[in-house]
Tab-separated table of C-alpha atoms in Angstrom:
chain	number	residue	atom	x	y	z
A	98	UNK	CA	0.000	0.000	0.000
A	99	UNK	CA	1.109	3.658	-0.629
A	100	UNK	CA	-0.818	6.890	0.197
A	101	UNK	CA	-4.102	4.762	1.381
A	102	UNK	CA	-3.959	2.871	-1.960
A	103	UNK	CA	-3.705	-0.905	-2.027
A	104	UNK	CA	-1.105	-2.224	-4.888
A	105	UNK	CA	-2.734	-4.335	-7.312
A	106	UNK	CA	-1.587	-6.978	-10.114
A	107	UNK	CA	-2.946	-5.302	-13.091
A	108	UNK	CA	0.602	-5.788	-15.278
A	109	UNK	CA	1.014	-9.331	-13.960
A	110	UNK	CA	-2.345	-10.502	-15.003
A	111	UNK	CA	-2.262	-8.485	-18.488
A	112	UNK	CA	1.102	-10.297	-19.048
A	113	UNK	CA	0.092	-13.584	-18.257
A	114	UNK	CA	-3.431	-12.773	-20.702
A	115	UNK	CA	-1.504	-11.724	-23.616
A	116	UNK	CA	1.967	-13.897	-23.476
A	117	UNK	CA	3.606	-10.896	-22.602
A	118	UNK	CA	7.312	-12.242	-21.752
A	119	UNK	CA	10.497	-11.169	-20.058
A	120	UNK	CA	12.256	-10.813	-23.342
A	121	UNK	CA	8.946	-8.324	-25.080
A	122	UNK	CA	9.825	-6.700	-21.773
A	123	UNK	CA	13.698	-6.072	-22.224
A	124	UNK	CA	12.659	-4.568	-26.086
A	125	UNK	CA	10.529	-2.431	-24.474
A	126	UNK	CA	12.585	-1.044	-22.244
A	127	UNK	CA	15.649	-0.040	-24.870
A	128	UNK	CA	13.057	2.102	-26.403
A	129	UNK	CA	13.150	5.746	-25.637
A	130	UNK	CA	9.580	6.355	-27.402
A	131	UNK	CA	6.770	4.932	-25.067
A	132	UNK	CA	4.320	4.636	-27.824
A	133	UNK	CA	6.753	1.761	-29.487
A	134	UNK	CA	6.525	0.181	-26.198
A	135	UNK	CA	4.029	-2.276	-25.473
A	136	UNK	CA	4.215	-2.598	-21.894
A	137	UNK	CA	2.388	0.420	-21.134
A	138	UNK	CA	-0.726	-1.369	-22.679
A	139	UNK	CA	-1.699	-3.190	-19.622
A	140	UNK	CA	-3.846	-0.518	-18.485
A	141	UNK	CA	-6.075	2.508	-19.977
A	142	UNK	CA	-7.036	5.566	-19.071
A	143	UNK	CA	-10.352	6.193	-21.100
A	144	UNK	CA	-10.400	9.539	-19.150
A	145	UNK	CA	-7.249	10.930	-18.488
A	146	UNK	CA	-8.334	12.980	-15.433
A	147	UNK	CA	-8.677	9.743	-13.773
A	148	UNK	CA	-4.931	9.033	-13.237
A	149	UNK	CA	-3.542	10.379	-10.741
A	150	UNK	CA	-1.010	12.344	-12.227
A	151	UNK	CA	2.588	13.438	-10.346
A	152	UNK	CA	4.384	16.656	-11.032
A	153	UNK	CA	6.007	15.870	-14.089
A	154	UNK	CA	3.175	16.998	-16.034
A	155	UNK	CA	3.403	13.941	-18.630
A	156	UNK	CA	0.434	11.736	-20.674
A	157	UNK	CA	-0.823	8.694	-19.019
A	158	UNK	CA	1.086	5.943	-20.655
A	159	UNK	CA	4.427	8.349	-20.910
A	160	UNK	CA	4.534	8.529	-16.934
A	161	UNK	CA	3.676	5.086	-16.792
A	162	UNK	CA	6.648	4.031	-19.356
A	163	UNK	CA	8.478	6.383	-17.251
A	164	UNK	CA	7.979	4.516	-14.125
A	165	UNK	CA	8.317	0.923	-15.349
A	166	UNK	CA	11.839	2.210	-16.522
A	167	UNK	CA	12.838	3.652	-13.013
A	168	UNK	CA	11.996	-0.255	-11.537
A	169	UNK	CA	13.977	-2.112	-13.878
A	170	UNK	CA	16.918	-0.143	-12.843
A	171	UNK	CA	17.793	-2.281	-10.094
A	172	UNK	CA	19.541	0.514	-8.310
A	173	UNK	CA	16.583	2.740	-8.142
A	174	UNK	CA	15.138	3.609	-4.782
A	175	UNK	CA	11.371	4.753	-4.959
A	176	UNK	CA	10.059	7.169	-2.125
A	177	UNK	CA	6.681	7.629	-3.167
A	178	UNK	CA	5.555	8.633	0.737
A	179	UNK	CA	8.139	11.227	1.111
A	180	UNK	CA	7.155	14.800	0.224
A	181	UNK	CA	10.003	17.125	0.093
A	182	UNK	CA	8.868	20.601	1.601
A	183	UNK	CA	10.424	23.631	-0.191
A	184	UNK	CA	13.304	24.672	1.692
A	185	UNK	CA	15.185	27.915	-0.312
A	186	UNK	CA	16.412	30.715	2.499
A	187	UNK	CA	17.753	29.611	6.141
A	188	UNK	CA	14.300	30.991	7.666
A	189	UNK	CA	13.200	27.165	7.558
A	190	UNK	CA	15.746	26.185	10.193
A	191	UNK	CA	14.524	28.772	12.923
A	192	UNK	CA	12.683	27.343	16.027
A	193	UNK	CA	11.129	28.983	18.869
A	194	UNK	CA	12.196	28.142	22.539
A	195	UNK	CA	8.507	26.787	22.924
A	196	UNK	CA	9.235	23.918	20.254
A	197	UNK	CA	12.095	23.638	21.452
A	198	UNK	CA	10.974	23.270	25.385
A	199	UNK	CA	8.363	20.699	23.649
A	200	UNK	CA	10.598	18.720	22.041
A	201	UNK	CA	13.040	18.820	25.530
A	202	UNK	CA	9.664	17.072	27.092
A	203	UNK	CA	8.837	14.713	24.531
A	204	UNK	CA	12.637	13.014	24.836
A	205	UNK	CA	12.585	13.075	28.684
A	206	UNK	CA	9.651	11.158	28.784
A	207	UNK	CA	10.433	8.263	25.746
A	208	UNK	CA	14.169	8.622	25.498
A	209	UNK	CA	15.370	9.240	28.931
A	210	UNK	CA	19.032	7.752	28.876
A	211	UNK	CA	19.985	9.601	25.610
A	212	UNK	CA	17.961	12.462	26.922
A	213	UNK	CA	19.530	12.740	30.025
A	214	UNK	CA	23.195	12.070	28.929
A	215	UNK	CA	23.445	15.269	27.560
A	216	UNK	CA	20.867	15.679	24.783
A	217	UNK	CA	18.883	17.851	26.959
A	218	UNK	CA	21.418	20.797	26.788
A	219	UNK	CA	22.550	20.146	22.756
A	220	UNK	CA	21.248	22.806	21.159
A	221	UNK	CA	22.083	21.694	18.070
A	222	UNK	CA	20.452	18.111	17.729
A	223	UNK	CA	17.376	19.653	20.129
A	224	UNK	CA	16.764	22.398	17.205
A	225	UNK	CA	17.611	20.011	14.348
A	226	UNK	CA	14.780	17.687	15.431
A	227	UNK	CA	12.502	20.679	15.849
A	228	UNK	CA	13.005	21.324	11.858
A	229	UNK	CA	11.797	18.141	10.489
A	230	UNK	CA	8.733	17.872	13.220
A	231	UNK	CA	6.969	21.007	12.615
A	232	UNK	CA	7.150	19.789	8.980
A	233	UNK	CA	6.635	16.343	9.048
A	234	UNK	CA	9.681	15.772	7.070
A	235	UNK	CA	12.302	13.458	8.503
A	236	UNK	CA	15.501	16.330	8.468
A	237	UNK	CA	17.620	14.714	10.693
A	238	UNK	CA	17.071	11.009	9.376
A	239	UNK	CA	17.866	11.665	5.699
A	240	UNK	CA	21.221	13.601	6.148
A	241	UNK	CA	22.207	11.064	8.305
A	242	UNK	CA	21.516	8.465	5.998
A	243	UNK	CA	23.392	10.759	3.328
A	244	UNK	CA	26.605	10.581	5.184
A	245	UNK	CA	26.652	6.942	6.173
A	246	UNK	CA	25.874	6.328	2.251
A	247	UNK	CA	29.198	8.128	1.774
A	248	UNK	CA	31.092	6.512	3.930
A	249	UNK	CA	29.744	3.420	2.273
A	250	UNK	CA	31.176	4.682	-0.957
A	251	UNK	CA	33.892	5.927	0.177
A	252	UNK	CA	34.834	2.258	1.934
A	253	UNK	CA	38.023	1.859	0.048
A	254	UNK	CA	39.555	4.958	1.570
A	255	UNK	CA	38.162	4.038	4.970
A	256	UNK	CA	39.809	0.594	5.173
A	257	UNK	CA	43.234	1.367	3.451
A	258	UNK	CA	43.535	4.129	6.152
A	259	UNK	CA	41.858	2.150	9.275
A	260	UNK	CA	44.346	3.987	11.941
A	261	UNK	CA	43.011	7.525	10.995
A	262	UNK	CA	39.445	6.638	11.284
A	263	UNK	CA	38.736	6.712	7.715
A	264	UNK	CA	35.947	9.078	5.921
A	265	UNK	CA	34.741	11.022	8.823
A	266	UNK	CA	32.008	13.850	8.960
A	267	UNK	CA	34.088	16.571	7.939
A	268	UNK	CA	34.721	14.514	4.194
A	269	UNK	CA	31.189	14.893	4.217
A	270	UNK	CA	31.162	18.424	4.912
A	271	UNK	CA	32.423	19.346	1.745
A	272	UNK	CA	29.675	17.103	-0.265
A	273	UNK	CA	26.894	18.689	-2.243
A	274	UNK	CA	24.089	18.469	1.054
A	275	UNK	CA	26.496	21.214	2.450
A	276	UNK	CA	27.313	22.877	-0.092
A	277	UNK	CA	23.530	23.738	-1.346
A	278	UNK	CA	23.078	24.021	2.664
A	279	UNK	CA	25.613	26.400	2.752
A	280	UNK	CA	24.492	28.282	0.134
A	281	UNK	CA	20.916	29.329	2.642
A	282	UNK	CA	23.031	31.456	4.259
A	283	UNK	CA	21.901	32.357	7.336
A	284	UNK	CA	18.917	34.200	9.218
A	285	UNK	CA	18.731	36.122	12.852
A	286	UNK	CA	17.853	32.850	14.585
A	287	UNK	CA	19.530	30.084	12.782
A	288	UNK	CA	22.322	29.336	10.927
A	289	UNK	CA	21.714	26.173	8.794
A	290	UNK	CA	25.159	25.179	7.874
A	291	UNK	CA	26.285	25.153	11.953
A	292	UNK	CA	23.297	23.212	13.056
A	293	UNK	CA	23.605	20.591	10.301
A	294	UNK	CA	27.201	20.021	11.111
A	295	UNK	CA	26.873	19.681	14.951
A	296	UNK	CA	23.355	17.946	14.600
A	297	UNK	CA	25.825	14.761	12.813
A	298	UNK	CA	28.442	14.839	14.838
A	299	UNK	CA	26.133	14.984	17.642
A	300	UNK	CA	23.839	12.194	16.541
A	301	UNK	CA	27.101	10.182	15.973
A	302	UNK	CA	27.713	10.541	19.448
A	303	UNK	CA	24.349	10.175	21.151
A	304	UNK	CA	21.708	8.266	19.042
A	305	UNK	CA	24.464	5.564	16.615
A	306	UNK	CA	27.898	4.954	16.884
A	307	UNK	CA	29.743	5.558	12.930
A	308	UNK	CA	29.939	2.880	11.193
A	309	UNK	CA	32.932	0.566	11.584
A	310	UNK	CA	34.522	-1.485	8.729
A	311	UNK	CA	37.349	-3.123	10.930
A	312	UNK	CA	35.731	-6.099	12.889
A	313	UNK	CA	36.157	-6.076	16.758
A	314	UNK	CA	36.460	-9.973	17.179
A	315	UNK	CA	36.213	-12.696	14.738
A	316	UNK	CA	33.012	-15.526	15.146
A	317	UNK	CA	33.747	-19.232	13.978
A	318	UNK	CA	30.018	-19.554	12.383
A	319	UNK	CA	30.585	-23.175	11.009
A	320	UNK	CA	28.159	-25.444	10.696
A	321	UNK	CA	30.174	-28.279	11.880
A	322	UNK	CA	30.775	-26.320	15.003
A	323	UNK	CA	27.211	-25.561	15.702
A	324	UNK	CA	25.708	-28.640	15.434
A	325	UNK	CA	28.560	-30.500	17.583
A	326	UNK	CA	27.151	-27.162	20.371
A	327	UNK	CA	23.795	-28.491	19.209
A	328	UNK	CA	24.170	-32.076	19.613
A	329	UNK	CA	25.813	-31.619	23.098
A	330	UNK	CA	23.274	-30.106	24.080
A	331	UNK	CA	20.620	-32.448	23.279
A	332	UNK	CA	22.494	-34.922	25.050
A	333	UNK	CA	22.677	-32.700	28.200
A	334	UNK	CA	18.535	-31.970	28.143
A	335	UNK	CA	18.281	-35.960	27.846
A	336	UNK	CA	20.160	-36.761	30.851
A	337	UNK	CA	18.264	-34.083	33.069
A	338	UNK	CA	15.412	-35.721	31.690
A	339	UNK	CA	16.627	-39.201	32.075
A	340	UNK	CA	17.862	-38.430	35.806
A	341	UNK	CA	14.474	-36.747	36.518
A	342	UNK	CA	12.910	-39.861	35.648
A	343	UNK	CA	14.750	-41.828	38.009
């Protein structure tokens, strides 16, 4: 399901009704043109205010093409639920001491042992928080995931240079998030490209540890070892049960 509508199995069940196969698929898809593509026949909009259109302002079947396209790409991450509000001066990152004193009582009540080891005095994560609640738009979540994504990419770098602690936050500083943050400037109660910083090294520090390539102890997982763990113990629960008996 996605906004309140359930998914259904319209393509499946066209494909399977017309012997519409992998490789008719594959064609399709190397087109450019969406009305050489067949694909986009499995369902039709007799009225085209009917389908619920996006922003991209195309004709039924184009968006559809469009969209069949995007999922084939198997590194293609689809957020249909997340709606990006329109952030363009640093006016969006200003909070009031109320929100913030809400937010302060919010955390003390379900998060008590990272509020009370210090989160209750960082200004930066407390007002960083504030910014995606009063928008409904996960801030916080999605620059974090931004900068572990980099240090994923940047992995190479990390593990050649394990001693120096690899591709820290201040790599990331200098990516493109920043850079268009940066760009905000910054307003009489905020200044976006502060907070941002100190709001990842600070949930770093309170909420996740970074992410560590370089494992801490090494686990013999084989199966021959478990099952010998396994069998002894079955043979332990039998004689408690056998002794018990007697």
């Amino acid at each position: 399901e996605s906004k309140g509508v359930a998914y259904n199995n319209l393509f499946s069940e066209w494909a399977d009704g017309t012997g519409y196969e992998d490789e008719a698929l594959l064609e399709d898809l190397a087109n450019e043109d969406y009305k050489e593509a067949d694909c986009v026949d499995f369902v039709d909009y007799d009225d085209e205010e009917e389908f619920p259109r996006s922003q991209m302002d195309k004709e039924p079947k184009e968006e559809i093409f469009y969209w069949i396209k995007q999922f084939s790409n198997p590194t293609f991450v689809p957020a249909f639920d997340v709606k990006f509000p329109t952030i363009n001066n640093a006016n969006y990152f200003d909070v009031t001491k109320e929100e913030i004193a809400e937010i302060q009582k919010i955390y003390s009540e379900q998060c008590p042992a990272i509020y009370t080891a210090g989160m209750q005095s960082d200004d930066a994560f407390l007002q960083i928080i504030n910014v995606g609640r009063k928008e409904g738009f996960r801030y916080l979540e999605y620059v974090i995931h931004d900068y572990f994504r980099s240090k994923v990419k940047n992995i190479d770098a990390t593990d050649s240079k394990p001693d120096s602690g690899g591709f820290q936050a201040d790599a990331w500083f200098n990516g493109p998030h920043i850079k268009w943050v940066e760009k905000l400037g910054a307003s009489p109660g905020s200044n976006p490209l502060e907070l941002t910083q100190n709001a990842i090294k600070s949930f770093n520090h309170r909420c996740c540890p970074k992410l560590v390539y370089t494992a801490l102890f090494a686990i013999d997982d084989r199966i021959e070892i478990i099952m010998n763990y396994v069998e002894s113990c079955m043979d332990w629960i039998n004689e408690l049960v056998k002794s018990s008996d007697t």
